[in-house]
Structure formats: structure tokens, C-alpha cells
């Protein structure tokens, strides 16, 4: 091995270790909503059902399969180990891809450095979801295609690129079904390159056979689950006009680390234009497939890193500046991609006075309760407290009342008047609740606090509230059924939009506080 090769491997190892260090701390973060959903929804299912159940877009098959077995250890780092390892694999595969594609060791090192510090990839490497796996497999698929060149094959393992290609392709599809949007343009570029070489007399029968086998698997997979995946489009945003499309794509590109200066990389080197065309395909395809959130396009980051890496390599004097721009953008994105510290949120919430009702957004209650077993008991104590006169409502993370409607979906109810506060690092709004002693004289918002009462009485009160208008439940995930005194008890915090004041039950004003407490809240126009 030459000194230059040893230096390349040494620097590559340093970059890999730095990437591992940046990803390690996130393994102990609180579980996010989708991670908990996968844990509770799929760990009890058979392996075959996990790999073939695409009824919900929340199922990332390989991720769910890992969670099925890792859940036994009940350790956050172990639950996310597959994402962490695939995140490091993306750095290696990206460097391999860049090295073989451009035959440029300096460009490969800069590519690895860009991947190591990418905020979206760091975020994905510390979450038990399929995005890190998908990005790794898509990158490995591209690297395997390039490694099929005769001069790049290993003497003892000549068929290794074909084996890796099949494994990476199937792994990408089983990570997320959207992977076809990223694999197709890479395959098309490879076939075009192969066609040009065959005109010069070169043939690659084994490579074509591997692509054929993968193509057959893909056709069978999408043929069987086409209708299910079409149904998942309801979760995406349809493209309505050119302006909306361009603004959405610009937001996605910036979130993934592709600012305008990256276009310089396309101009600096001819090969970058091919990478840019490959990366553009999934974005243009959104016109038909609908637009997803930025994390859906995470497999494009290695392509952006390669373009940036090649630009840094070709502009030797300005290489550190180009990488510095990438790093600066990555740091600025940190808060955008960083998950919520649910441990800290609850610690600050439990320190509030017991007479204050801390309200979280509808979906936030799910990870809050799962990460903090005491969260439900804390909310129960606040609900059971009898407070004469006004009470405080602290909306954490939003200026809106946000609850669960009767269909079980999250919905913004109204923006209310209050005083801005902080719950630790989380923005909050303190709202004063005024007791409602008489029937409302006009349409408006009423909050009904029902402390633990017998289940039959709770249902009766709920039915009476429904007769006056529309209801939503606050902190739904922090409420659980109680069994005490030989009976079943239930409680809840209900928001009622009064639409018909004349139907207001006459017994409500005389209701004792141990049964129900009614408050009026001002909504902003």
C-alpha cells in the first residue's frame, strides 16, 4: 500500500470517528412520536406481517423488524443501533461512491466530511425509523453500480458488487417503499453508461443479471402493494401550481443542505451535472407522487455531499471555505432537525403549581406520557384539585388550543388570548380561565373540567355537552381509566364550542365542582 493510500485511509478513519461522535449523544434522547408508534404497533406482530404490512405509512418494515427484537432490552441506544450503524455506513458508502465515481481521493474525503456533519443525517442516525437505513442502502446501491467496472473489481471477490447491489436494492425497498424514486435514476444513469461502453466492446453480463433480478423483485413488490401505496398519498401534499411547487422544492433543498452556492459545484465539474440530474428526478416526480416532508428526500443528501466534495477538491485553495459553508448551514439547521427533549419538558411542567393545567399539543401528549411514566399521575392530580375562582391554563409549545376531535384526529380549535411564557426552552402561553356561573349568552368557547367521576356519569356529561356544540379533548394521551371504590372512573378536560346556547342544560350552573367545573375562555378573532 502506497503512503498516499495509507494517508487516505487514516483521514477517512478520522472522519468516520468524528461522525460517530456527533451521532452518539442522540442515542439517549427521549423517544419521538413515530418511534413509539412503531414500537407499540409492530413489535407483537409476526416477521412476515411486519415485512408486508404497508397499510400505514408509519411502518418502515426493516426498522419495525429490528424493533421487534430490540424492544426486549428496553434500551434507547439498542433501539436505535441499526440507525446509528447505517448512519456510519452512509459515510463509508458515500466516500466509496465518490472515490469510484470521480476517481478522486480528495473529493471522496470531502464528501465523507460533508456527510459526517450533516444535521439531517445526524438526526436520522439517532432515531428508530427507516430513514437512516434507506439513505445507507440507496448510497450503497449507487456505489455498487460504479464498482462493477472491470478495473475496480477485487480479484478474490469479483461478484461482490452484484451481491451488494441486490442486498442494497432490496434493503432500500424494505426500508421505505419510496426508495424506487431514488434507485430508478441511478440505475438509468448506470444503464446509459453501460450502453456506451458496450458500443466500445465492453460487456457486463453479471451486472445486468443482478439488475434484472432486482428489477423483477421491484415489479413484484410494487405490483402487489400499488393500491396501498397510492392510498398513502393522502398523507402527502399535492402540487397545485408552479409557484407552490418551486417554493416547496426550495424549502426541501435548503433543509437538506443544498443552498444556492452548491450550483457552483455543478458548473465546476462535468460529472456533477449527472449527479444533479439524478437528484432532480425524485423532486420533479413530486408533481405526480405529491410532496412529502423534507425527511422523505433524505437519500438525496449523499448526492449533494458529492457535488460539494468535488467542488472543494477542484478548488484546492478554497476547499475549506466550501466545506465551511456546508458546515455553517448544517449548524443553522440543528434546531430544525433536533427532536424535543420530552424529559426536560415534563420536569419543567411538574414544577408548575398544581392548580395550573399544563396543556400540551394533541400529539405531544403521546411521547410525553411514554417517556415519563409520572406524567399521567401529575395531570390527574391537577384535574382532581378543586380550586375556587379562576384557574390558569398553560399551553405548551403552541399559542393555539390544540385537541383531539371526536374522530380521534388532532385539530387546531382556536387561537386564544393570553400572556407569553416559557416552559423551560419551550414557548408557552398562560391563559386565565374565568368560572362560568350562568348559561352562555352567545356562541363561544367553554372549557369543562371533569374530575374523576363514575364512567356512566362521565358519559352523560359528555353527551349533554355535545348537544350544545362541538367538543374536543385536551391532553388525551395523559388520561387513563381509573378503578377505585369498586367502580370504573373517568376524567377529562373538554373544550366545547357552543353553537346553540339555548340547549344549555339548566342543571350545569348548579353542578358541584367535584362533578364538573366550567370556565369561559376568550378566542382571538
CSV table of C-alpha atoms in Angstrom, one decimal, residues 7-473:
chain,number,residue,atom,x,y,z
A,7,UNK,CA,-3.0,8.7,4.4
A,8,UNK,CA,-6.3,8.4,2.7
A,9,UNK,CA,-7.4,5.5,4.9
A,10,UNK,CA,-6.2,7.4,8.0
A,11,UNK,CA,-8.1,10.6,7.2
A,12,UNK,CA,-11.2,8.6,6.3
A,13,UNK,CA,-11.0,6.8,9.7
A,14,UNK,CA,-10.7,10.2,11.5
A,15,UNK,CA,-13.8,11.5,9.6
A,16,UNK,CA,-15.7,8.3,10.5
A,17,UNK,CA,-14.9,8.6,14.2
A,18,UNK,CA,-15.9,12.3,14.2
A,19,UNK,CA,-19.2,11.3,12.5
A,20,UNK,CA,-19.7,8.6,15.2
A,21,UNK,CA,-19.1,11.1,18.0
A,22,UNK,CA,-21.6,13.5,16.6
A,23,UNK,CA,-24.3,10.8,16.4
A,24,UNK,CA,-23.6,9.0,19.8
A,25,UNK,CA,-25.2,11.6,22.1
A,26,UNK,CA,-28.5,11.4,20.3
A,27,UNK,CA,-29.0,7.7,21.1
A,28,UNK,CA,-30.1,8.5,24.6
A,29,UNK,CA,-32.7,11.2,23.6
A,30,UNK,CA,-36.3,10.7,24.5
A,31,UNK,CA,-38.4,8.6,22.1
A,32,UNK,CA,-40.2,10.5,19.4
A,33,UNK,CA,-43.9,10.0,18.4
A,34,UNK,CA,-43.2,7.8,15.4
A,35,UNK,CA,-40.7,5.7,17.2
A,36,UNK,CA,-43.2,4.9,19.9
A,37,UNK,CA,-45.9,4.2,17.3
A,38,UNK,CA,-43.7,1.6,15.6
A,39,UNK,CA,-42.8,0.1,19.0
A,40,UNK,CA,-46.4,-0.3,20.1
A,41,UNK,CA,-47.9,-1.2,16.8
A,42,UNK,CA,-45.5,-3.7,15.3
A,43,UNK,CA,-43.3,-5.4,18.0
A,44,UNK,CA,-46.0,-8.0,18.7
A,45,UNK,CA,-46.6,-9.0,15.0
A,46,UNK,CA,-45.1,-11.9,13.1
A,47,UNK,CA,-42.0,-11.1,11.0
A,48,UNK,CA,-43.7,-11.8,7.7
A,49,UNK,CA,-46.6,-9.5,8.5
A,50,UNK,CA,-44.1,-6.7,9.5
A,51,UNK,CA,-42.3,-7.0,6.2
A,52,UNK,CA,-45.5,-7.0,4.1
A,53,UNK,CA,-47.9,-4.7,6.1
A,54,UNK,CA,-47.9,-1.4,4.3
A,55,UNK,CA,-51.4,-0.3,5.4
A,56,UNK,CA,-49.9,2.7,7.2
A,57,UNK,CA,-47.0,4.9,6.1
A,58,UNK,CA,-45.7,4.7,9.6
A,59,UNK,CA,-44.5,1.1,9.1
A,60,UNK,CA,-40.9,1.1,7.8
A,61,UNK,CA,-40.5,-2.7,7.6
A,62,UNK,CA,-36.8,-3.3,8.4
A,63,UNK,CA,-37.0,-0.7,11.2
A,64,UNK,CA,-40.1,-2.4,12.7
A,65,UNK,CA,-38.4,-5.8,12.3
A,66,UNK,CA,-35.4,-4.6,14.3
A,67,UNK,CA,-37.7,-3.1,17.0
A,68,UNK,CA,-39.5,-6.4,17.4
A,69,UNK,CA,-36.3,-7.9,18.8
A,70,UNK,CA,-34.5,-4.9,20.2
A,71,UNK,CA,-37.6,-4.0,22.4
A,72,UNK,CA,-36.8,-6.9,24.7
A,73,UNK,CA,-33.8,-5.0,26.1
A,74,UNK,CA,-35.8,-1.8,26.7
A,75,UNK,CA,-32.7,0.4,26.0
A,76,UNK,CA,-32.9,3.6,23.9
A,77,UNK,CA,-29.4,3.1,22.3
A,78,UNK,CA,-30.2,-0.5,21.4
A,79,UNK,CA,-33.5,0.5,19.8
A,80,UNK,CA,-31.6,2.9,17.6
A,81,UNK,CA,-28.5,0.9,17.0
A,82,UNK,CA,-29.5,0.0,13.4
A,83,UNK,CA,-30.0,3.6,12.5
A,84,UNK,CA,-26.6,4.6,14.1
A,85,UNK,CA,-24.7,1.9,12.2
A,86,UNK,CA,-26.4,2.7,8.9
A,87,UNK,CA,-25.6,6.4,9.5
A,88,UNK,CA,-21.9,5.5,9.7
A,89,UNK,CA,-22.4,3.2,6.7
A,90,UNK,CA,-23.7,6.1,4.7
A,91,UNK,CA,-20.4,8.0,5.4
A,92,UNK,CA,-18.4,5.0,4.2
A,93,UNK,CA,-20.6,4.2,1.2
A,94,UNK,CA,-20.7,7.9,0.2
A,95,UNK,CA,-16.9,8.0,0.3
A,96,UNK,CA,-16.7,4.8,-1.7
A,97,UNK,CA,-19.2,6.1,-4.3
A,98,UNK,CA,-17.4,9.4,-4.6
A,99,UNK,CA,-14.0,7.7,-4.9
A,100,UNK,CA,-15.1,5.3,-7.7
A,101,UNK,CA,-17.3,7.8,-9.5
A,102,UNK,CA,-14.8,10.6,-9.8
A,103,UNK,CA,-11.5,8.7,-9.2
A,104,UNK,CA,-10.6,11.5,-6.7
A,105,UNK,CA,-9.4,10.7,-3.2
A,106,UNK,CA,-9.6,14.3,-2.1
A,107,UNK,CA,-13.2,14.6,-3.3
A,108,UNK,CA,-14.1,11.4,-1.5
A,109,UNK,CA,-12.7,12.7,1.8
A,110,UNK,CA,-14.6,16.0,1.4
A,111,UNK,CA,-17.7,14.0,0.6
A,112,UNK,CA,-17.3,11.9,3.8
A,113,UNK,CA,-16.7,15.1,5.8
A,114,UNK,CA,-19.9,16.7,4.5
A,115,UNK,CA,-21.9,13.5,5.3
A,116,UNK,CA,-20.4,13.3,8.8
A,117,UNK,CA,-21.6,16.8,9.8
A,118,UNK,CA,-25.0,16.8,8.0
A,119,UNK,CA,-27.7,17.7,10.6
A,120,UNK,CA,-30.5,15.7,8.9
A,121,UNK,CA,-28.3,12.6,8.8
A,122,UNK,CA,-27.2,13.1,12.4
A,123,UNK,CA,-30.8,13.4,13.4
A,124,UNK,CA,-31.8,10.2,11.4
A,125,UNK,CA,-28.9,8.2,12.9
A,126,UNK,CA,-30.4,8.7,16.4
A,127,UNK,CA,-34.0,7.7,15.6
A,128,UNK,CA,-35.5,4.3,15.4
A,129,UNK,CA,-37.0,4.9,12.0
A,130,UNK,CA,-36.3,3.8,8.4
A,131,UNK,CA,-34.7,7.0,7.0
A,132,UNK,CA,-31.1,6.3,8.0
A,133,UNK,CA,-31.4,2.7,6.7
A,134,UNK,CA,-32.9,4.0,3.4
A,135,UNK,CA,-30.2,6.6,2.9
A,136,UNK,CA,-27.5,4.0,3.5
A,137,UNK,CA,-28.9,1.4,1.2
A,138,UNK,CA,-29.6,3.9,-1.6
A,139,UNK,CA,-26.0,5.2,-1.4
A,140,UNK,CA,-24.6,1.6,-1.3
A,141,UNK,CA,-26.7,0.7,-4.3
A,142,UNK,CA,-25.1,3.6,-6.3
A,143,UNK,CA,-21.6,2.7,-5.1
A,144,UNK,CA,-22.2,-0.9,-6.1
A,145,UNK,CA,-23.2,0.1,-9.6
A,146,UNK,CA,-20.0,2.1,-10.0
A,147,UNK,CA,-17.9,-0.7,-8.5
A,148,UNK,CA,-18.9,-3.0,-11.4
A,149,UNK,CA,-16.2,-1.5,-13.6
A,150,UNK,CA,-13.7,-4.3,-14.5
A,151,UNK,CA,-10.7,-2.3,-13.3
A,152,UNK,CA,-12.3,-1.8,-9.9
A,153,UNK,CA,-13.3,-5.4,-9.1
A,154,UNK,CA,-11.5,-7.3,-6.4
A,155,UNK,CA,-9.6,-10.4,-7.6
A,156,UNK,CA,-11.0,-12.8,-4.9
A,157,UNK,CA,-14.5,-11.4,-4.8
A,158,UNK,CA,-15.3,-10.4,-8.3
A,159,UNK,CA,-19.1,-10.7,-7.8
A,160,UNK,CA,-19.1,-8.7,-4.7
A,161,UNK,CA,-20.6,-5.6,-6.4
A,162,UNK,CA,-23.6,-7.6,-7.7
A,163,UNK,CA,-24.2,-9.2,-4.3
A,164,UNK,CA,-24.1,-5.8,-2.6
A,165,UNK,CA,-26.3,-4.2,-5.3
A,166,UNK,CA,-29.1,-6.9,-4.8
A,167,UNK,CA,-28.8,-6.6,-1.0
A,168,UNK,CA,-28.8,-2.8,-1.1
A,169,UNK,CA,-31.7,-2.6,-3.5
A,170,UNK,CA,-34.0,-4.9,-1.6
A,171,UNK,CA,-32.9,-3.3,1.7
A,172,UNK,CA,-33.8,0.1,0.4
A,173,UNK,CA,-37.3,-1.0,-0.7
A,174,UNK,CA,-37.9,-2.8,2.6
A,175,UNK,CA,-36.7,0.3,4.5
A,176,UNK,CA,-39.2,2.7,2.7
A,177,UNK,CA,-41.2,1.9,-0.4
A,178,UNK,CA,-40.4,5.4,-1.7
A,179,UNK,CA,-36.8,4.2,-2.4
A,180,UNK,CA,-37.7,3.4,-6.0
A,181,UNK,CA,-37.8,7.2,-6.7
A,182,UNK,CA,-34.1,7.3,-5.8
A,183,UNK,CA,-32.9,4.0,-7.2
A,184,UNK,CA,-34.5,4.4,-10.7
A,185,UNK,CA,-32.5,7.4,-11.9
A,186,UNK,CA,-29.2,5.9,-10.5
A,187,UNK,CA,-30.0,2.7,-12.4
A,188,UNK,CA,-30.9,4.6,-15.6
A,189,UNK,CA,-27.6,6.5,-15.5
A,190,UNK,CA,-25.7,3.2,-15.0
A,191,UNK,CA,-27.5,1.6,-17.9
A,192,UNK,CA,-26.8,4.5,-20.2
A,193,UNK,CA,-23.1,4.4,-19.2
A,194,UNK,CA,-23.1,0.6,-19.8
A,195,UNK,CA,-24.7,1.0,-23.2
A,196,UNK,CA,-22.0,3.5,-24.2
A,197,UNK,CA,-19.3,1.1,-23.0
A,198,UNK,CA,-20.8,-1.9,-24.8
A,199,UNK,CA,-20.5,0.1,-28.0
A,200,UNK,CA,-16.8,0.1,-27.4
A,201,UNK,CA,-16.8,-3.7,-26.9
A,202,UNK,CA,-17.2,-4.0,-23.0
A,203,UNK,CA,-19.9,-6.3,-21.6
A,204,UNK,CA,-21.1,-6.8,-18.0
A,205,UNK,CA,-23.4,-9.8,-18.1
A,206,UNK,CA,-23.3,-10.4,-14.3
A,207,UNK,CA,-24.2,-6.8,-13.6
A,208,UNK,CA,-27.1,-6.9,-16.0
A,209,UNK,CA,-28.3,-10.1,-14.4
A,210,UNK,CA,-28.2,-8.5,-10.9
A,211,UNK,CA,-30.1,-5.5,-12.1
A,212,UNK,CA,-32.6,-7.8,-13.8
A,213,UNK,CA,-33.2,-9.8,-10.6
A,214,UNK,CA,-33.6,-6.6,-8.6
A,215,UNK,CA,-36.0,-5.2,-11.3
A,216,UNK,CA,-38.1,-8.4,-11.0
A,217,UNK,CA,-38.3,-8.0,-7.2
A,218,UNK,CA,-39.3,-4.4,-7.6
A,219,UNK,CA,-42.0,-5.1,-10.1
A,220,UNK,CA,-43.5,-7.8,-7.9
A,221,UNK,CA,-43.3,-5.6,-4.8
A,222,UNK,CA,-44.9,-2.6,-6.3
A,223,UNK,CA,-47.4,-4.7,-8.3
A,224,UNK,CA,-48.7,-6.3,-5.1
A,225,UNK,CA,-48.8,-3.1,-2.9
A,226,UNK,CA,-49.6,-0.5,-5.5
A,227,UNK,CA,-53.1,0.3,-4.3
A,228,UNK,CA,-51.9,0.5,-0.7
A,229,UNK,CA,-49.1,2.9,-1.6
A,230,UNK,CA,-51.5,5.0,-3.7
A,231,UNK,CA,-53.6,5.3,-0.5
A,232,UNK,CA,-50.6,6.6,1.4
A,233,UNK,CA,-50.5,9.6,-1.0
A,234,UNK,CA,-53.3,11.1,1.1
A,235,UNK,CA,-50.6,11.9,3.7
A,236,UNK,CA,-48.6,13.9,1.1
A,237,UNK,CA,-49.3,17.4,-0.3
A,238,UNK,CA,-50.5,17.6,-3.9
A,239,UNK,CA,-48.8,20.1,-6.2
A,240,UNK,CA,-51.4,22.8,-7.1
A,241,UNK,CA,-49.3,25.4,-9.1
A,242,UNK,CA,-45.8,26.2,-10.3
A,243,UNK,CA,-45.2,28.8,-7.6
A,244,UNK,CA,-46.2,26.5,-4.7
A,245,UNK,CA,-44.0,23.7,-6.3
A,246,UNK,CA,-40.9,25.9,-6.6
A,247,UNK,CA,-41.2,27.3,-3.1
A,248,UNK,CA,-41.7,23.8,-1.6
A,249,UNK,CA,-38.7,22.4,-3.5
A,250,UNK,CA,-36.5,25.4,-2.4
A,251,UNK,CA,-37.5,24.7,1.2
A,252,UNK,CA,-36.7,21.0,0.9
A,253,UNK,CA,-33.3,21.7,-0.7
A,254,UNK,CA,-32.3,24.2,2.0
A,255,UNK,CA,-33.4,21.8,4.8
A,256,UNK,CA,-31.3,19.0,3.3
A,257,UNK,CA,-28.1,21.2,2.9
A,258,UNK,CA,-28.3,22.3,-0.7
A,259,UNK,CA,-28.1,26.1,-0.7
A,260,UNK,CA,-27.7,28.1,-4.0
A,261,UNK,CA,-23.9,28.1,-3.8
A,262,UNK,CA,-24.0,24.3,-4.4
A,263,UNK,CA,-24.9,25.1,-8.0
A,264,UNK,CA,-21.3,26.2,-8.4
A,265,UNK,CA,-20.3,22.6,-7.9
A,266,UNK,CA,-22.4,21.6,-11.0
A,267,UNK,CA,-20.6,24.2,-13.0
A,268,UNK,CA,-17.2,23.3,-11.7
A,269,UNK,CA,-17.2,19.7,-12.9
A,270,UNK,CA,-19.0,18.0,-15.8
A,271,UNK,CA,-19.7,14.8,-13.8
A,272,UNK,CA,-21.6,16.8,-11.2
A,273,UNK,CA,-24.2,17.5,-13.8
A,274,UNK,CA,-25.1,13.8,-14.0
A,275,UNK,CA,-25.4,13.7,-10.2
A,276,UNK,CA,-27.6,16.8,-10.3
A,277,UNK,CA,-29.9,15.2,-12.8
A,278,UNK,CA,-30.1,12.0,-10.7
A,279,UNK,CA,-31.0,14.1,-7.6
A,280,UNK,CA,-33.6,16.2,-9.5
A,281,UNK,CA,-35.7,13.1,-10.5
A,282,UNK,CA,-37.4,12.5,-7.2
A,283,UNK,CA,-38.1,16.2,-6.8
A,284,UNK,CA,-39.6,16.6,-10.2
A,285,UNK,CA,-41.6,13.4,-9.7
A,286,UNK,CA,-43.4,15.0,-6.8
A,287,UNK,CA,-45.7,16.6,-9.4
A,288,UNK,CA,-47.2,13.1,-9.8
A,289,UNK,CA,-46.3,11.5,-6.4
A,290,UNK,CA,-47.1,14.6,-4.3
A,291,UNK,CA,-44.7,16.4,-2.0
A,292,UNK,CA,-43.6,14.9,1.3
A,293,UNK,CA,-41.8,16.5,4.2
A,294,UNK,CA,-38.0,17.1,3.9
A,295,UNK,CA,-37.1,13.9,5.7
A,296,UNK,CA,-38.7,11.9,2.8
A,297,UNK,CA,-35.9,13.2,0.5
A,298,UNK,CA,-33.0,12.4,2.8
A,299,UNK,CA,-31.4,10.0,0.4
A,300,UNK,CA,-30.5,13.0,-1.8
A,301,UNK,CA,-28.0,14.3,0.8
A,302,UNK,CA,-25.1,12.0,-0.4
A,303,UNK,CA,-25.6,13.4,-3.9
A,304,UNK,CA,-25.4,16.9,-2.6
A,305,UNK,CA,-22.4,16.0,-0.5
A,306,UNK,CA,-20.6,14.5,-3.5
A,307,UNK,CA,-21.1,17.7,-5.5
A,308,UNK,CA,-19.8,19.8,-2.7
A,309,UNK,CA,-16.9,17.4,-2.1
A,310,UNK,CA,-15.9,17.5,-5.7
A,311,UNK,CA,-16.1,21.3,-5.8
A,312,UNK,CA,-13.9,21.5,-2.7
A,313,UNK,CA,-11.4,19.1,-4.2
A,314,UNK,CA,-11.1,21.0,-7.5
A,315,UNK,CA,-10.8,24.4,-5.8
A,316,UNK,CA,-7.9,23.4,-3.6
A,317,UNK,CA,-7.3,26.9,-2.1
A,318,UNK,CA,-11.0,27.4,-1.4
A,319,UNK,CA,-11.8,23.8,-0.3
A,320,UNK,CA,-12.0,24.7,3.4
A,321,UNK,CA,-14.2,27.6,2.6
A,322,UNK,CA,-16.7,25.5,0.6
A,323,UNK,CA,-16.8,22.9,3.4
A,324,UNK,CA,-17.2,25.7,5.9
A,325,UNK,CA,-20.3,26.9,4.1
A,326,UNK,CA,-21.7,23.4,4.2
A,327,UNK,CA,-20.9,23.2,8.0
A,328,UNK,CA,-22.4,26.6,8.7
A,329,UNK,CA,-25.6,25.6,7.0
A,330,UNK,CA,-25.6,22.3,8.9
A,331,UNK,CA,-25.2,24.1,12.2
A,332,UNK,CA,-28.0,26.5,11.4
A,333,UNK,CA,-30.3,23.6,10.7
A,334,UNK,CA,-29.6,21.9,14.0
A,335,UNK,CA,-32.7,23.2,15.8
A,336,UNK,CA,-34.9,22.4,12.8
A,337,UNK,CA,-34.0,18.7,12.9
A,338,UNK,CA,-33.3,18.2,16.6
A,339,UNK,CA,-36.0,16.3,18.4
A,340,UNK,CA,-37.9,17.5,21.5
A,341,UNK,CA,-36.4,16.8,24.9
A,342,UNK,CA,-39.5,15.2,26.5
A,343,UNK,CA,-37.7,14.6,29.8
A,344,UNK,CA,-37.0,18.3,30.2
A,345,UNK,CA,-40.5,19.4,29.1
A,346,UNK,CA,-42.0,17.2,31.8
A,347,UNK,CA,-39.6,18.2,34.5
A,348,UNK,CA,-40.5,21.9,33.9
A,349,UNK,CA,-44.2,21.1,33.7
A,350,UNK,CA,-44.3,19.2,37.0
A,351,UNK,CA,-42.8,22.2,38.8
A,352,UNK,CA,-45.8,24.4,37.9
A,353,UNK,CA,-48.4,25.0,40.7
A,354,UNK,CA,-50.9,22.1,41.0
A,355,UNK,CA,-53.9,24.4,40.3
A,356,UNK,CA,-52.4,25.3,36.8
A,357,UNK,CA,-53.4,23.0,34.0
A,358,UNK,CA,-50.4,22.4,31.7
A,359,UNK,CA,-51.8,21.6,28.2
A,360,UNK,CA,-49.6,20.0,25.5
A,361,UNK,CA,-50.4,19.8,21.8
A,362,UNK,CA,-52.5,16.7,21.0
A,363,UNK,CA,-49.7,14.6,19.5
A,364,UNK,CA,-47.1,15.8,22.1
A,365,UNK,CA,-49.0,14.0,24.9
A,366,UNK,CA,-48.2,10.6,23.3
A,367,UNK,CA,-44.3,10.8,23.6
A,368,UNK,CA,-44.6,12.8,26.9
A,369,UNK,CA,-46.6,10.0,28.6
A,370,UNK,CA,-44.4,7.3,27.1
A,371,UNK,CA,-41.1,8.8,28.1
A,372,UNK,CA,-42.3,10.0,31.6
A,373,UNK,CA,-44.4,7.4,33.5
A,374,UNK,CA,-45.3,10.1,36.1
A,375,UNK,CA,-46.8,12.5,33.6
A,376,UNK,CA,-50.3,10.9,33.8
A,377,UNK,CA,-50.3,11.0,37.6
A,378,UNK,CA,-49.2,14.6,37.5
A,379,UNK,CA,-52.1,15.6,35.2
A,380,UNK,CA,-54.6,13.5,37.3
A,381,UNK,CA,-53.5,15.5,40.4
A,382,UNK,CA,-54.1,18.8,38.6
A,383,UNK,CA,-57.5,17.6,37.4
A,384,UNK,CA,-58.6,16.4,40.8
A,385,UNK,CA,-57.6,19.6,42.6
A,386,UNK,CA,-60.7,21.8,43.5
A,387,UNK,CA,-59.7,25.4,43.0
A,388,UNK,CA,-62.3,28.2,43.8
A,389,UNK,CA,-62.3,31.1,41.4
A,390,UNK,CA,-60.1,31.5,38.3
A,391,UNK,CA,-57.6,28.9,37.1
A,392,UNK,CA,-54.6,29.0,34.8
A,393,UNK,CA,-54.2,27.1,31.5
A,394,UNK,CA,-50.6,26.9,30.3
A,395,UNK,CA,-50.4,26.0,26.6
A,396,UNK,CA,-47.0,24.4,26.0
A,397,UNK,CA,-45.5,24.6,22.5
A,398,UNK,CA,-48.4,26.5,20.9
A,399,UNK,CA,-50.5,29.6,21.1
A,400,UNK,CA,-53.5,27.6,19.9
A,401,UNK,CA,-55.9,25.3,21.7
A,402,UNK,CA,-55.0,22.0,20.0
A,403,UNK,CA,-57.0,18.9,20.8
A,404,UNK,CA,-58.4,15.6,19.7
A,405,UNK,CA,-61.8,15.7,17.9
A,406,UNK,CA,-64.5,13.0,18.1
A,407,UNK,CA,-62.9,11.2,15.1
A,408,UNK,CA,-59.7,10.8,17.1
A,409,UNK,CA,-57.7,13.2,14.9
A,410,UNK,CA,-55.6,16.2,16.0
A,411,UNK,CA,-57.2,19.6,15.2
A,412,UNK,CA,-56.5,23.2,16.0
A,413,UNK,CA,-59.5,24.6,17.8
A,414,UNK,CA,-58.8,28.3,18.1
A,415,UNK,CA,-56.1,30.9,19.0
A,416,UNK,CA,-56.7,32.2,22.4
A,417,UNK,CA,-55.7,35.3,24.3
A,418,UNK,CA,-53.0,35.0,27.0
A,419,UNK,CA,-49.6,36.0,28.2
A,420,UNK,CA,-46.4,34.6,26.6
A,421,UNK,CA,-44.3,32.5,28.9
A,422,UNK,CA,-41.6,29.8,28.8
A,423,UNK,CA,-41.8,26.2,29.9
A,424,UNK,CA,-38.0,25.6,30.1
A,425,UNK,CA,-36.9,26.2,26.5
A,426,UNK,CA,-40.4,25.6,25.1
A,427,UNK,CA,-42.6,28.6,24.3
A,428,UNK,CA,-45.8,28.7,26.2
A,429,UNK,CA,-49.0,30.8,26.6
A,430,UNK,CA,-50.6,31.4,30.0
A,431,UNK,CA,-54.4,31.7,29.7
A,432,UNK,CA,-56.7,32.8,32.6
A,433,UNK,CA,-59.9,30.8,32.9
A,434,UNK,CA,-62.9,32.6,34.3
A,435,UNK,CA,-65.6,30.5,36.0
A,436,UNK,CA,-68.8,30.2,34.1
A,437,UNK,CA,-71.7,30.6,36.6
A,438,UNK,CA,-74.6,31.1,34.2
A,439,UNK,CA,-75.6,29.7,30.8
A,440,UNK,CA,-73.6,31.3,27.9
A,441,UNK,CA,-75.5,34.1,26.2
A,442,UNK,CA,-73.8,33.7,22.8
A,443,UNK,CA,-71.6,31.3,20.8
A,444,UNK,CA,-68.1,30.9,22.1
A,445,UNK,CA,-65.5,28.6,23.8
A,446,UNK,CA,-66.2,26.8,27.1
A,447,UNK,CA,-63.8,24.5,28.9
A,448,UNK,CA,-65.3,21.8,31.0
A,449,UNK,CA,-63.1,20.2,33.6
A,450,UNK,CA,-64.5,16.8,34.7
A,451,UNK,CA,-62.5,15.4,37.6
A,452,UNK,CA,-62.6,11.6,38.2
A,453,UNK,CA,-66.3,10.6,38.3
A,454,UNK,CA,-68.0,7.3,37.6
A,455,UNK,CA,-67.8,6.3,34.0
A,456,UNK,CA,-71.6,6.3,33.5
A,457,UNK,CA,-71.8,9.9,34.8
A,458,UNK,CA,-68.9,11.0,32.6
A,459,UNK,CA,-70.6,9.7,29.5
A,460,UNK,CA,-73.8,11.5,30.5
A,461,UNK,CA,-71.9,14.8,30.9
A,462,UNK,CA,-70.2,14.3,27.6
A,463,UNK,CA,-73.5,13.7,25.9
A,464,UNK,CA,-75.0,16.8,27.4
A,465,UNK,CA,-72.0,18.9,26.2
A,466,UNK,CA,-72.4,17.6,22.7
A,467,UNK,CA,-76.0,18.8,22.5
A,468,UNK,CA,-74.7,22.4,22.7
A,469,UNK,CA,-72.0,22.2,20.0
A,470,UNK,CA,-68.7,20.6,19.0
A,471,UNK,CA,-66.3,19.1,21.6
A,472,UNK,CA,-62.5,18.3,21.7
A,473,UNK,CA,-60.4,16.6,24.3
